[in-house]
PDB file of C-alpha atoms in Angstrom:
ATOM      1  CA  MET Y   1       0.000   0.000   0.000  1.00 50.00           C
ATOM      2  CA  ASP Y   2       1.229   3.472  -0.866  1.00 55.00           C
ATOM      3  CA  ASN Y   3       1.940   5.162   2.472  1.00 55.00           C
ATOM      4  CA  GLU Y   4       1.463   8.590   0.935  1.00 56.00           C
ATOM      5  CA  ASN Y   5      -2.156   7.809   0.053  1.00 59.00           C
ATOM      6  CA  MET Y   6      -3.002   5.944   3.258  1.00 58.00           C
ATOM      7  CA  MET Y   7      -5.808   7.600   5.245  1.00 59.00           C
ATOM      8  CA  LEU Y   8      -6.003   7.324   9.012  1.00 56.00           C
ATOM      9  CA  THR Y   9      -9.097   7.804  11.125  1.00 58.00           C
ATOM     10  CA  VAL Y  10      -8.072   9.566  14.329  1.00 55.00           C
ATOM     11  CA  SER Y  11     -10.381   9.988  17.300  1.00 52.00           C
ATOM     12  CA  SER Y  12     -10.640  13.208  19.227  1.00 49.00           C
ATOM     13  CA  SER Y  13      -8.075  13.949  21.921  1.00 48.00           C
ATOM     14  CA  PRO Y  14      -6.760  12.929  24.372  1.00 52.00           C
ATOM     15  CA  HIS Y  15      -4.608  10.368  22.569  1.00 50.00           C
ATOM     16  CA  ILE Y  16      -2.323   9.585  25.510  1.00 51.00           C
ATOM     17  CA  ARG Y  17      -4.209   7.852  28.281  1.00 56.00           C
ATOM     18  CA  ALA Y  18      -3.205   6.671  31.752  1.00 59.00           C
ATOM     19  CA  LYS Y  19      -4.579   3.828  33.814  1.00 67.00           C
ATOM     20  CA  ALA Y  20      -5.653   6.201  36.591  1.00 72.00           C
ATOM     21  CA  THR Y  21      -9.369   6.947  36.769  1.00 86.00           C
ATOM     22  CA  THR Y  22     -11.255   9.676  38.594  1.00 87.00           C
ATOM     23  CA  ALA Y  23     -12.873   7.099  40.869  1.00 89.00           C
ATOM     24  CA  GLY Y  24      -9.505   5.514  41.641  1.00 92.00           C
ATOM     25  CA  ILE Y  25      -7.918   8.870  42.477  1.00 93.00           C
ATOM     26  CA  MET Y  26     -10.831   9.844  44.712  1.00 94.00           C
ATOM     27  CA  ARG Y  27     -10.668   6.511  46.522  1.00 95.00           C
ATOM     28  CA  ASP Y  28      -6.988   7.163  47.256  1.00 96.00           C
ATOM     29  CA  VAL Y  29      -7.904  10.581  48.671  1.00 97.00           C
ATOM     30  CA  VAL Y  30     -10.560   8.986  50.893  1.00 97.00           C
ATOM     31  CA  ILE Y  31      -7.977   6.482  52.158  1.00 97.00           C
ATOM     32  CA  ALA Y  32      -5.531   9.320  52.850  1.00 97.00           C
ATOM     33  CA  LEU Y  33      -8.184  11.137  54.899  1.00 97.00           C
ATOM     34  CA  ILE Y  34      -8.846   8.159  57.191  1.00 97.00           C
ATOM     35  CA  PRO Y  35      -5.999   8.843  59.711  1.00 96.00           C
ATOM     36  CA  ALA Y  36      -7.406  12.316  60.407  1.00 95.00           C
ATOM     37  CA  LEU Y  37     -10.869  10.803  60.905  1.00 96.00           C
ATOM     38  CA  ILE Y  38      -9.521   8.274  63.397  1.00 95.00           C
ATOM     39  CA  VAL Y  39      -7.921  11.067  65.450  1.00 93.00           C
ATOM     40  CA  ALA Y  40     -11.123  13.121  65.259  1.00 93.00           C
ATOM     41  CA  VAL Y  41     -13.184  10.225  66.624  1.00 94.00           C
ATOM     42  CA  ILE Y  42     -10.671   9.653  69.429  1.00 92.00           C
ATOM     43  CA  VAL Y  43     -10.712  13.334  70.428  1.00 90.00           C
ATOM     44  CA  PHE Y  44     -14.323  14.330  69.760  1.00 91.00           C
ATOM     45  CA  GLY Y  45     -16.159  11.023  69.931  1.00 91.00           C
ATOM     46  CA  ALA Y  46     -18.818   9.550  67.656  1.00 94.00           C
ATOM     47  CA  LYS Y  47     -20.266  12.964  66.808  1.00 94.00           C
ATOM     48  CA  ALA Y  48     -17.312  13.609  64.488  1.00 95.00           C
ATOM     49  CA  LEU Y  49     -18.218  10.495  62.533  1.00 96.00           C
ATOM     50  CA  LEU Y  50     -21.877  11.565  62.371  1.00 97.00           C
ATOM     51  CA  ILE Y  51     -20.968  14.994  60.962  1.00 97.00           C
ATOM     52  CA  VAL Y  52     -18.760  13.415  58.302  1.00 97.00           C
ATOM     53  CA  ALA Y  53     -21.481  10.918  57.393  1.00 98.00           C
ATOM     54  CA  LEU Y  54     -24.146  13.631  57.153  1.00 98.00           C
ATOM     55  CA  CYS Y  55     -21.981  15.823  54.907  1.00 98.00           C
ATOM     56  CA  VAL Y  56     -21.091  12.903  52.646  1.00 98.00           C
ATOM     57  CA  VAL Y  57     -24.697  11.695  52.299  1.00 98.00           C
ATOM     58  CA  THR Y  58     -25.939  15.224  51.592  1.00 98.00           C
ATOM     59  CA  CYS Y  59     -23.214  15.866  48.997  1.00 97.00           C
ATOM     60  CA  VAL Y  60     -23.869  12.594  47.178  1.00 97.00           C
ATOM     61  CA  ALA Y  61     -27.653  13.097  47.249  1.00 97.00           C
ATOM     62  CA  SER Y  62     -27.320  16.707  46.069  1.00 97.00           C
ATOM     63  CA  GLU Y  63     -25.127  15.659  43.174  1.00 96.00           C
ATOM     64  CA  ALA Y  64     -27.453  12.860  42.070  1.00 96.00           C
ATOM     65  CA  ILE Y  65     -30.601  14.994  42.306  1.00 96.00           C
ATOM     66  CA  THR Y  66     -29.046  17.990  40.547  1.00 95.00           C
ATOM     67  CA  GLU Y  67     -27.699  15.882  37.694  1.00 94.00           C
ATOM     68  CA  ARG Y  68     -31.111  14.257  37.269  1.00 94.00           C
ATOM     69  CA  ILE Y  69     -32.807  17.652  37.132  1.00 94.00           C
ATOM     70  CA  MET Y  70     -30.248  18.942  34.623  1.00 92.00           C
ATOM     71  CA  HIS Y  71     -30.562  15.764  32.507  1.00 90.00           C
ATOM     72  CA  ARG Y  72     -26.909  14.832  32.923  1.00 90.00           C
ATOM     73  CA  ASP Y  73     -25.330  11.477  33.556  1.00 90.00           C
ATOM     74  CA  VAL Y  74     -25.278  10.736  37.287  1.00 89.00           C
ATOM     75  CA  THR Y  75     -21.616  10.667  38.301  1.00 89.00           C
ATOM     76  CA  ILE Y  76     -21.774   9.785  41.974  1.00 91.00           C
ATOM     77  CA  ASN Y  77     -19.743   6.635  41.291  1.00 92.00           C
ATOM     78  CA  ASP Y  78     -16.639   8.744  40.704  1.00 91.00           C
ATOM     79  CA  CYS Y  79     -16.595   9.457  44.480  1.00 92.00           C
ATOM     80  CA  SER Y  80     -15.799  13.159  43.995  1.00 94.00           C
ATOM     81  CA  ALA Y  81     -18.897  14.115  45.997  1.00 95.00           C
ATOM     82  CA  VAL Y  82     -17.738  11.813  48.791  1.00 97.00           C
ATOM     83  CA  VAL Y  83     -14.388  13.623  48.942  1.00 97.00           C
ATOM     84  CA  THR Y  84     -16.140  17.007  48.964  1.00 96.00           C
ATOM     85  CA  GLY Y  85     -18.359  15.865  51.831  1.00 97.00           C
ATOM     86  CA  ILE Y  86     -15.432  14.618  53.924  1.00 97.00           C
ATOM     87  CA  LEU Y  87     -13.374  17.767  53.330  1.00 97.00           C
ATOM     88  CA  LEU Y  88     -16.302  20.018  54.191  1.00 97.00           C
ATOM     89  CA  ALA Y  89     -16.920  18.081  57.395  1.00 97.00           C
ATOM     90  CA  TYR Y  90     -13.224  18.344  58.273  1.00 96.00           C
ATOM     91  CA  ASN Y  91     -13.583  22.145  58.030  1.00 94.00           C
ATOM     92  CA  LEU Y  92     -16.488  22.284  60.505  1.00 94.00           C
ATOM     93  CA  PRO Y  93     -16.333  22.609  64.297  1.00 91.00           C
ATOM     94  CA  ILE Y  94     -17.555  19.692  66.356  1.00 92.00           C
ATOM     95  CA  GLN Y  95     -20.417  21.913  67.633  1.00 90.00           C
ATOM     96  CA  ALA Y  96     -21.810  22.438  64.138  1.00 92.00           C
ATOM     97  CA  PRO Y  97     -25.584  21.759  64.048  1.00 94.00           C
ATOM     98  CA  TRP Y  98     -26.988  19.279  61.553  1.00 94.00           C
ATOM     99  CA  TRP Y  99     -28.620  21.934  59.383  1.00 96.00           C
ATOM    100  CA  MET Y 100     -25.283  23.663  58.854  1.00 96.00           C
ATOM    101  CA  CYS Y 101     -23.807  20.418  57.509  1.00 96.00           C
ATOM    102  CA  VAL Y 102     -26.720  20.137  55.076  1.00 97.00           C
ATOM    103  CA  VAL Y 103     -26.646  23.777  53.934  1.00 97.00           C
ATOM    104  CA  GLY Y 104     -22.875  23.771  53.418  1.00 97.00           C
ATOM    105  CA  SER Y 105     -22.987  20.504  51.485  1.00 97.00           C
ATOM    106  CA  VAL Y 106     -25.806  21.653  49.196  1.00 97.00           C
ATOM    107  CA  PHE Y 107     -24.033  24.943  48.516  1.00 97.00           C
ATOM    108  CA  ALA Y 108     -20.732  23.195  47.733  1.00 96.00           C
ATOM    109  CA  ILE Y 109     -22.248  20.694  45.308  1.00 96.00           C
ATOM    110  CA  VAL Y 110     -25.158  22.532  43.707  1.00 96.00           C
ATOM    111  CA  VAL Y 111     -23.942  26.136  43.557  1.00 96.00           C
ATOM    112  CA  VAL Y 112     -20.168  25.779  43.289  1.00 95.00           C
ATOM    113  CA  LYS Y 113     -19.865  22.521  41.364  1.00 94.00           C
ATOM    114  CA  GLN Y 114     -22.969  21.595  39.384  1.00 93.00           C
ATOM    115  CA  LEU Y 115     -24.148  25.052  38.304  1.00 91.00           C
ATOM    116  CA  PHE Y 116     -20.757  25.582  36.678  1.00 90.00           C
ATOM    117  CA  GLY Y 117     -20.890  22.308  34.758  1.00 88.00           C
ATOM    118  CA  GLY Y 118     -19.932  19.580  37.200  1.00 87.00           C
ATOM    119  CA  LEU Y 119     -16.579  18.000  37.992  1.00 85.00           C
ATOM    120  CA  GLY Y 120     -13.772  19.699  36.094  1.00 85.00           C
ATOM    121  CA  HIS Y 121     -15.636  22.955  35.543  1.00 88.00           C
ATOM    122  CA  ASN Y 122     -15.771  24.494  39.030  1.00 89.00           C
ATOM    123  CA  PHE Y 123     -13.392  27.452  39.339  1.00 90.00           C
ATOM    124  CA  VAL Y 124     -12.892  27.145  43.115  1.00 94.00           C
ATOM    125  CA  ASN Y 125     -12.664  24.219  45.494  1.00 95.00           C
ATOM    126  CA  PRO Y 126     -16.261  23.263  46.464  1.00 95.00           C
ATOM    127  CA  ALA Y 127     -15.492  22.250  50.051  1.00 95.00           C
ATOM    128  CA  LEU Y 128     -13.581  25.455  50.744  1.00 94.00           C
ATOM    129  CA  ALA Y 129     -16.291  27.532  49.113  1.00 95.00           C
ATOM    130  CA  GLY Y 130     -18.830  25.784  51.337  1.00 96.00           C
ATOM    131  CA  ARG Y 131     -16.758  26.599  54.408  1.00 94.00           C
ATOM    132  CA  ALA Y 132     -16.369  30.243  53.356  1.00 93.00           C
ATOM    133  CA  PHE Y 133     -20.128  30.507  52.769  1.00 95.00           C
ATOM    134  CA  LEU Y 134     -20.920  29.103  56.211  1.00 95.00           C
ATOM    135  CA  LEU Y 135     -18.286  31.258  57.891  1.00 91.00           C
ATOM    136  CA  SER Y 136     -19.600  34.461  56.322  1.00 90.00           C
ATOM    137  CA  SER Y 137     -23.244  33.543  57.002  1.00 91.00           C
ATOM    138  CA  TRP Y 138     -22.989  32.108  60.529  1.00 90.00           C
ATOM    139  CA  PRO Y 139     -19.596  33.168  61.939  1.00 87.00           C
ATOM    140  CA  THR Y 140     -20.445  32.467  65.588  1.00 84.00           C
ATOM    141  CA  HIS Y 141     -21.522  28.925  64.752  1.00 83.00           C
ATOM    142  CA  MET Y 142     -18.365  28.284  62.737  1.00 83.00           C
ATOM    143  CA  THR Y 143     -16.069  29.585  65.458  1.00 73.00           C
ATOM    144  CA  GLY Y 144     -17.932  27.700  68.149  1.00 58.00           C
ATOM    145  CA  THR Y 145     -18.694  30.732  70.329  1.00 47.00           C
ATOM    146  CA  ALA Y 146     -22.449  30.223  69.888  1.00 46.00           C
ATOM    147  CA  PHE Y 147     -22.242  26.969  71.837  1.00 45.00           C
ATOM    148  CA  ILE Y 148     -19.972  27.692  74.794  1.00 43.00           C
ATOM    149  CA  PRO Y 149     -20.341  30.007  77.794  1.00 39.00           C
ATOM    150  CA  LEU Y 150     -18.498  33.303  77.568  1.00 36.00           C
ATOM    151  CA  THR Y 151     -16.172  32.329  80.399  1.00 33.00           C
ATOM    152  CA  ASP Y 152     -15.100  29.253  78.450  1.00 35.00           C
ATOM    153  CA  THR Y 153     -14.469  31.043  75.178  1.00 32.00           C
ATOM    154  CA  VAL Y 154     -10.706  31.294  75.646  1.00 34.00           C
ATOM    155  CA  THR Y 155     -10.197  27.767  76.886  1.00 34.00           C
ATOM    156  CA  SER Y 156     -12.197  26.404  73.951  1.00 41.00           C
ATOM    157  CA  ALA Y 157     -10.703  28.671  71.292  1.00 48.00           C
ATOM    158  CA  THR Y 158      -8.353  27.471  68.593  1.00 58.00           C
ATOM    159  CA  PRO Y 159      -4.614  28.076  69.095  1.00 58.00           C
ATOM    160  CA  LEU Y 160      -4.638  30.728  66.351  1.00 58.00           C
ATOM    161  CA  GLY Y 161      -7.658  32.375  67.963  1.00 54.00           C
ATOM    162  CA  ILE Y 162      -5.885  32.605  71.317  1.00 50.00           C
ATOM    163  CA  LEU Y 163      -2.805  34.077  69.633  1.00 53.00           C
ATOM    164  CA  LYS Y 164      -4.880  36.554  67.605  1.00 50.00           C
ATOM    165  CA  GLU Y 165      -6.791  37.852  70.609  1.00 52.00           C
ATOM    166  CA  GLY Y 166      -3.671  38.075  72.759  1.00 51.00           C
ATOM    167  CA  ALA Y 167      -5.444  36.095  75.470  1.00 50.00           C
ATOM    168  CA  ASN Y 168      -3.783  33.964  78.121  1.00 49.00           C
ATOM    169  CA  LEU Y 169      -0.938  32.457  76.112  1.00 52.00           C
ATOM    170  CA  SER Y 170      -0.462  29.800  78.789  1.00 52.00           C
ATOM    171  CA  LYS Y 171      -3.587  28.203  77.341  1.00 59.00           C
ATOM    172  CA  LEU Y 172      -1.759  27.513  74.089  1.00 66.00           C
ATOM    173  CA  PRO Y 173      -1.081  23.805  73.511  1.00 69.00           C
ATOM    174  CA  SER Y 174       2.493  22.723  72.923  1.00 73.00           C
ATOM    175  CA  ASN Y 175       3.823  22.160  69.421  1.00 75.00           C
ATOM    176  CA  LEU Y 176       3.945  18.428  70.137  1.00 81.00           C
ATOM    177  CA  ASP Y 177       0.281  18.403  71.181  1.00 78.00           C
ATOM    178  CA  MET Y 178      -0.699  20.200  67.985  1.00 79.00           C
ATOM    179  CA  PHE Y 179       1.420  17.827  65.915  1.00 84.00           C
ATOM    180  CA  LEU Y 180      -0.216  14.772  67.477  1.00 84.00           C
ATOM    181  CA  GLY Y 181      -3.633  16.357  68.053  1.00 81.00           C
ATOM    182  CA  LEU Y 182      -4.545  14.283  71.074  1.00 72.00           C
ATOM    183  CA  HIS Y 183      -4.319  16.593  74.085  1.00 59.00           C
ATOM    184  CA  GLY Y 184      -6.185  19.835  74.577  1.00 52.00           C
ATOM    185  CA  VAL Y 185      -6.155  20.996  70.952  1.00 58.00           C
ATOM    186  CA  TYR Y 186      -9.228  22.797  69.630  1.00 67.00           C
ATOM    187  CA  GLY Y 187     -10.109  23.353  66.013  1.00 77.00           C
ATOM    188  CA  ALA Y 188     -12.125  22.006  63.126  1.00 88.00           C
ATOM    189  CA  ILE Y 189     -12.807  18.280  63.041  1.00 92.00           C
ATOM    190  CA  GLY Y 190     -10.164  17.320  60.510  1.00 92.00           C
ATOM    191  CA  GLU Y 191      -7.392  19.797  61.234  1.00 89.00           C
ATOM    192  CA  ILE Y 192      -6.346  19.002  64.804  1.00 89.00           C
ATOM    193  CA  SER Y 193      -3.618  16.428  64.049  1.00 91.00           C
ATOM    194  CA  ALA Y 194      -0.778  17.497  61.763  1.00 92.00           C
ATOM    195  CA  LEU Y 195       0.695  13.996  61.978  1.00 94.00           C
ATOM    196  CA  ALA Y 196      -2.481  12.298  60.708  1.00 95.00           C
ATOM    197  CA  LEU Y 197      -2.703  14.727  57.783  1.00 96.00           C
ATOM    198  CA  LEU Y 198       0.989  14.308  57.023  1.00 96.00           C
ATOM    199  CA  ILE Y 199       0.555  10.527  56.842  1.00 97.00           C
ATOM    200  CA  GLY Y 200      -2.235  11.026  54.329  1.00 97.00           C
ATOM    201  CA  GLY Y 201      -0.115  13.454  52.324  1.00 96.00           C
ATOM    202  CA  VAL Y 202       2.811  11.052  52.112  1.00 97.00           C
ATOM    203  CA  TYR Y 203       0.437   8.328  50.937  1.00 97.00           C
ATOM    204  CA  LEU Y 204      -0.913  10.574  48.156  1.00 97.00           C
ATOM    205  CA  ILE Y 205       2.578  11.548  47.014  1.00 96.00           C
ATOM    206  CA  ILE Y 206       3.718   7.895  46.964  1.00 96.00           C
ATOM    207  CA  ARG Y 207       0.596   6.981  44.986  1.00 95.00           C
ATOM    208  CA  LYS Y 208       1.370   9.917  42.660  1.00 94.00           C
ATOM    209  CA  VAL Y 209      -2.087  11.346  43.246  1.00 95.00           C
ATOM    210  CA  ILE Y 210      -0.642  14.759  44.102  1.00 94.00           C
ATOM    211  CA  ASN Y 211       2.619  16.476  43.260  1.00 93.00           C
ATOM    212  CA  TRP Y 212       4.920  17.415  46.129  1.00 95.00           C
ATOM    213  CA  ARG Y 213       5.457  20.996  44.941  1.00 96.00           C
ATOM    214  CA  ILE Y 214       2.230  22.629  46.105  1.00 96.00           C
ATOM    215  CA  PRO Y 215       2.030  21.262  49.688  1.00 97.00           C
ATOM    216  CA  VAL Y 216       5.767  21.457  50.388  1.00 97.00           C
ATOM    217  CA  ILE Y 217       6.234  24.970  48.963  1.00 97.00           C
ATOM    218  CA  TYR Y 218       3.007  26.219  50.558  1.00 97.00           C
ATOM    219  CA  ILE Y 219       4.009  24.953  54.013  1.00 97.00           C
ATOM    220  CA  GLY Y 220       7.617  26.071  53.483  1.00 97.00           C
ATOM    221  CA  THR Y 221       6.502  29.591  52.560  1.00 97.00           C
ATOM    222  CA  VAL Y 222       4.458  29.876  55.755  1.00 96.00           C
ATOM    223  CA  ALA Y 223       7.431  28.601  57.784  1.00 96.00           C
ATOM    224  CA  LEU Y 224       9.860  31.090  56.217  1.00 96.00           C
ATOM    225  CA  LEU Y 225       7.490  34.050  56.590  1.00 96.00           C
ATOM    226  CA  SER Y 226       7.002  33.200  60.270  1.00 94.00           C
ATOM    227  CA  PHE Y 227      10.477  34.593  61.069  1.00 94.00           C
ATOM    228  CA  PRO Y 228       9.986  38.193  59.878  1.00 94.00           C
ATOM    229  CA  PHE Y 229       6.611  38.245  61.638  1.00 90.00           C
ATOM    230  CA  GLY Y 230       8.220  37.035  64.869  1.00 88.00           C
ATOM    231  CA  GLN Y 231       6.243  33.777  65.018  1.00 88.00           C
ATOM    232  CA  ASP Y 232       7.210  30.197  65.774  1.00 88.00           C
ATOM    233  CA  PRO Y 233       7.285  28.388  62.395  1.00 92.00           C
ATOM    234  CA  ILE Y 234       6.343  25.036  63.953  1.00 92.00           C
ATOM    235  CA  PHE Y 235       3.336  26.649  65.625  1.00 88.00           C
ATOM    236  CA  MET Y 236       2.296  28.285  62.336  1.00 90.00           C
ATOM    237  CA  ILE Y 237       2.564  24.978  60.474  1.00 92.00           C
ATOM    238  CA  CYS Y 238       0.774  22.759  62.998  1.00 88.00           C
ATOM    239  CA  SER Y 239      -1.996  25.167  63.999  1.00 84.00           C
ATOM    240  CA  GLY Y 240      -5.166  25.898  62.079  1.00 83.00           C
ATOM    241  CA  GLY Y 241      -6.006  24.310  58.761  1.00 88.00           C
ATOM    242  CA  LEU Y 242      -2.636  24.716  57.041  1.00 93.00           C
ATOM    243  CA  MET Y 243      -1.799  21.018  56.761  1.00 94.00           C
ATOM    244  CA  LEU Y 244      -5.333  20.106  55.711  1.00 95.00           C
ATOM    245  CA  GLY Y 245      -5.492  22.895  53.151  1.00 95.00           C
ATOM    246  CA  ALA Y 246      -1.988  22.474  51.734  1.00 96.00           C
ATOM    247  CA  ILE Y 247      -2.236  18.707  51.275  1.00 96.00           C
ATOM    248  CA  PHE Y 248      -5.867  18.069  50.390  1.00 96.00           C
ATOM    249  CA  MET Y 249      -7.402  21.276  49.030  1.00 94.00           C
ATOM    250  CA  ALA Y 250      -4.702  23.418  47.475  1.00 95.00           C
ATOM    251  CA  THR Y 251      -3.750  20.378  45.362  1.00 95.00           C
ATOM    252  CA  ASP Y 252      -7.198  20.053  43.769  1.00 92.00           C
ATOM    253  CA  TYR Y 253      -6.629  19.151  40.100  1.00 89.00           C
ATOM    254  CA  VAL Y 254      -9.352  21.415  38.773  1.00 90.00           C
ATOM    255  CA  THR Y 255      -8.468  24.609  40.614  1.00 92.00           C
ATOM    256  CA  SER Y 256      -4.652  24.482  40.756  1.00 94.00           C
ATOM    257  CA  PRO Y 257      -2.053  25.063  37.998  1.00 94.00           C
ATOM    258  CA  THR Y 258      -0.732  22.174  35.932  1.00 92.00           C
ATOM    259  CA  THR Y 259       2.711  23.535  35.042  1.00 92.00           C
ATOM    260  CA  ALA Y 260       5.648  23.233  37.442  1.00 93.00           C
ATOM    261  CA  THR Y 261       6.332  26.980  37.375  1.00 94.00           C
ATOM    262  CA  GLY Y 262       2.653  27.705  37.879  1.00 95.00           C
ATOM    263  CA  GLN Y 263       2.487  25.384  40.880  1.00 96.00           C
ATOM    264  CA  VAL Y 264       5.426  27.172  42.501  1.00 96.00           C
ATOM    265  CA  ILE Y 265       3.810  30.599  41.999  1.00 97.00           C
ATOM    266  CA  TYR Y 266       0.468  29.271  43.233  1.00 97.00           C
ATOM    267  CA  ALA Y 267       1.934  27.664  46.363  1.00 97.00           C
ATOM    268  CA  VAL Y 268       4.011  30.735  47.277  1.00 97.00           C
ATOM    269  CA  GLY Y 269       0.910  32.894  46.775  1.00 97.00           C
ATOM    270  CA  CYS Y 270      -1.114  30.642  49.095  1.00 97.00           C
ATOM    271  CA  GLY Y 271       1.566  30.814  51.776  1.00 96.00           C
ATOM    272  CA  LEU Y 272       1.960  34.577  51.490  1.00 96.00           C
ATOM    273  CA  MET Y 273      -1.785  35.225  51.630  1.00 95.00           C
ATOM    274  CA  THR Y 274      -2.178  32.850  54.574  1.00 94.00           C
ATOM    275  CA  MET Y 275       0.403  34.704  56.651  1.00 94.00           C
ATOM    276  CA  LEU Y 276      -0.931  38.136  55.711  1.00 94.00           C
ATOM    277  CA  ILE Y 277      -4.469  37.171  56.741  1.00 91.00           C
ATOM    278  CA  ARG Y 278      -3.273  35.505  59.952  1.00 88.00           C
ATOM    279  CA  MET Y 279      -1.196  38.529  60.948  1.00 87.00           C
ATOM    280  CA  PHE Y 280      -3.336  41.417  59.741  1.00 87.00           C
ATOM    281  CA  GLY Y 281      -6.808  40.049  58.964  1.00 79.00           C
ATOM    282  CA  GLY Y 282      -9.852  40.165  61.195  1.00 73.00           C
ATOM    283  CA  TYR Y 283     -10.067  36.357  61.217  1.00 72.00           C
ATOM    284  CA  PRO Y 284      -7.247  34.328  62.839  1.00 66.00           C
ATOM    285  CA  GLU Y 285      -7.119  31.681  60.111  1.00 77.00           C
ATOM    286  CA  GLY Y 286      -6.257  32.501  56.515  1.00 83.00           C
ATOM    287  CA  VAL Y 287      -5.947  29.141  54.765  1.00 91.00           C
ATOM    288  CA  SER Y 288      -9.445  28.917  53.276  1.00 91.00           C
ATOM    289  CA  TYR Y 289      -9.543  32.409  51.801  1.00 93.00           C
ATOM    290  CA  SER Y 290      -5.938  32.165  50.613  1.00 95.00           C
ATOM    291  CA  ILE Y 291      -6.593  29.017  48.605  1.00 96.00           C
ATOM    292  CA  LEU Y 292      -9.857  30.402  47.214  1.00 95.00           C
ATOM    293  CA  LEU Y 293      -8.107  33.592  46.074  1.00 95.00           C
ATOM    294  CA  MET Y 294      -5.360  31.597  44.381  1.00 96.00           C
ATOM    295  CA  ASN Y 295      -7.996  29.316  42.810  1.00 96.00           C
ATOM    296  CA  VAL Y 296      -9.409  32.403  41.118  1.00 95.00           C
ATOM    297  CA  ALA Y 297      -5.899  33.416  40.014  1.00 95.00           C
ATOM    298  CA  THR Y 298      -5.103  29.971  38.563  1.00 95.00           C
ATOM    299  CA  PRO Y 299      -6.296  30.699  34.980  1.00 94.00           C
ATOM    300  CA  LEU Y 300      -4.057  33.797  34.904  1.00 94.00           C
ATOM    301  CA  ILE Y 301      -1.111  31.815  36.284  1.00 94.00           C
ATOM    302  CA  GLU Y 302      -1.684  29.115  33.666  1.00 92.00           C
ATOM    303  CA  ARG Y 303      -1.796  31.704  30.898  1.00 91.00           C
ATOM    304  CA  PHE Y 304       1.622  33.118  31.744  1.00 90.00           C
ATOM    305  CA  THR Y 305       3.364  29.837  32.614  1.00 89.00           C
ATOM    306  CA  ARG Y 306       2.107  27.499  29.885  1.00 83.00           C
ATOM    307  CA  PRO Y 307       4.937  26.048  27.772  1.00 78.00           C
ATOM    308  CA  ARG Y 308       5.560  27.592  24.377  1.00 71.00           C
ATOM    309  CA  ILE Y 309       4.290  25.640  21.397  1.00 65.00           C
ATOM    310  CA  TYR Y 310       7.119  24.560  19.104  1.00 61.00           C
ATOM    311  CA  GLY Y 311       7.224  26.672  15.984  1.00 59.00           C
ATOM    312  CA  TYR Y 312       4.693  29.226  17.267  1.00 58.00           C
ATOM    313  CA  GLU Y 313       5.567  32.880  16.886  1.00 61.00           C
ATOM    314  CA  LYS Y 314       3.608  35.891  18.047  1.00 61.00           C
ATOM    315  CA  GLU Y 315       2.272  38.115  15.362  1.00 62.00           C
ATOM    316  CA  LYS Y 316       4.419  41.198  15.009  1.00 60.00           C
ATOM    317  CA  SER Y 317       2.538  44.452  15.210  1.00 57.00           C
ATOM    318  CA  GLU Y 318       3.107  46.731  12.277  1.00 55.00           C
TER     319      GLU Y 318
END
């Protein structure tokens, strides 16, 4: 056969495929989140498990119902809604009422994810957007002050909250306690043990689910910026939602850059914004808003860091 006249039928891209599937990746993320759940149950009891279950069920149900209404294929088998539910629950205080779990889950799935086209089309992380929505709508419920007596506010505050208010610093847990998350540490359900989150992060890196650049550079930026602000870098790393955000939410495929240079810029931006909000913002924690802001900036970062196409030249202006 004459090769010059041979016709080939080529399908649409992508032409290079990997064995990894969305469902497989999401299952790995769920596995990586289990150590943090175990610590949460040990510290907070069965209620932590109930909050996680309620968020997951609501997210999955919201996704299935919305896709039915919009006449789309139901994609709950890809487990992305399960991951969103777990991450949202991990961002809630143990005192969160049941209706807050439901409202946050519906907002994350319906408004942030499905109304923009479903998985792969959301421009910000759904779980973080759900947290931000709840925090701006019911701040006292999210910080826990609506559920504890005024005299107990300091003793039940998060380490960053105590530091921000300049309260009795003797109430601050030690760095070791925050790293382990087992003794006297207050915070959201999934953020109290840096060790548990670190174990999950190492698992994801070994499984090649996430790249090391974003979490390592994000955490490293916060550590380095702690010195000029006169803060303990270990305290800044282990307190709040930094480990949870850097490992599990800043690395979201859809809302983070794909190029190596873009990931470095994105991670440094997250770390810088986190420290600025922690030091100068009205809210003691800056992880959620930092990642959301950099999510919005991701398309711009991608535009300026995408590799040049071979043979492409810009049109010269006359």
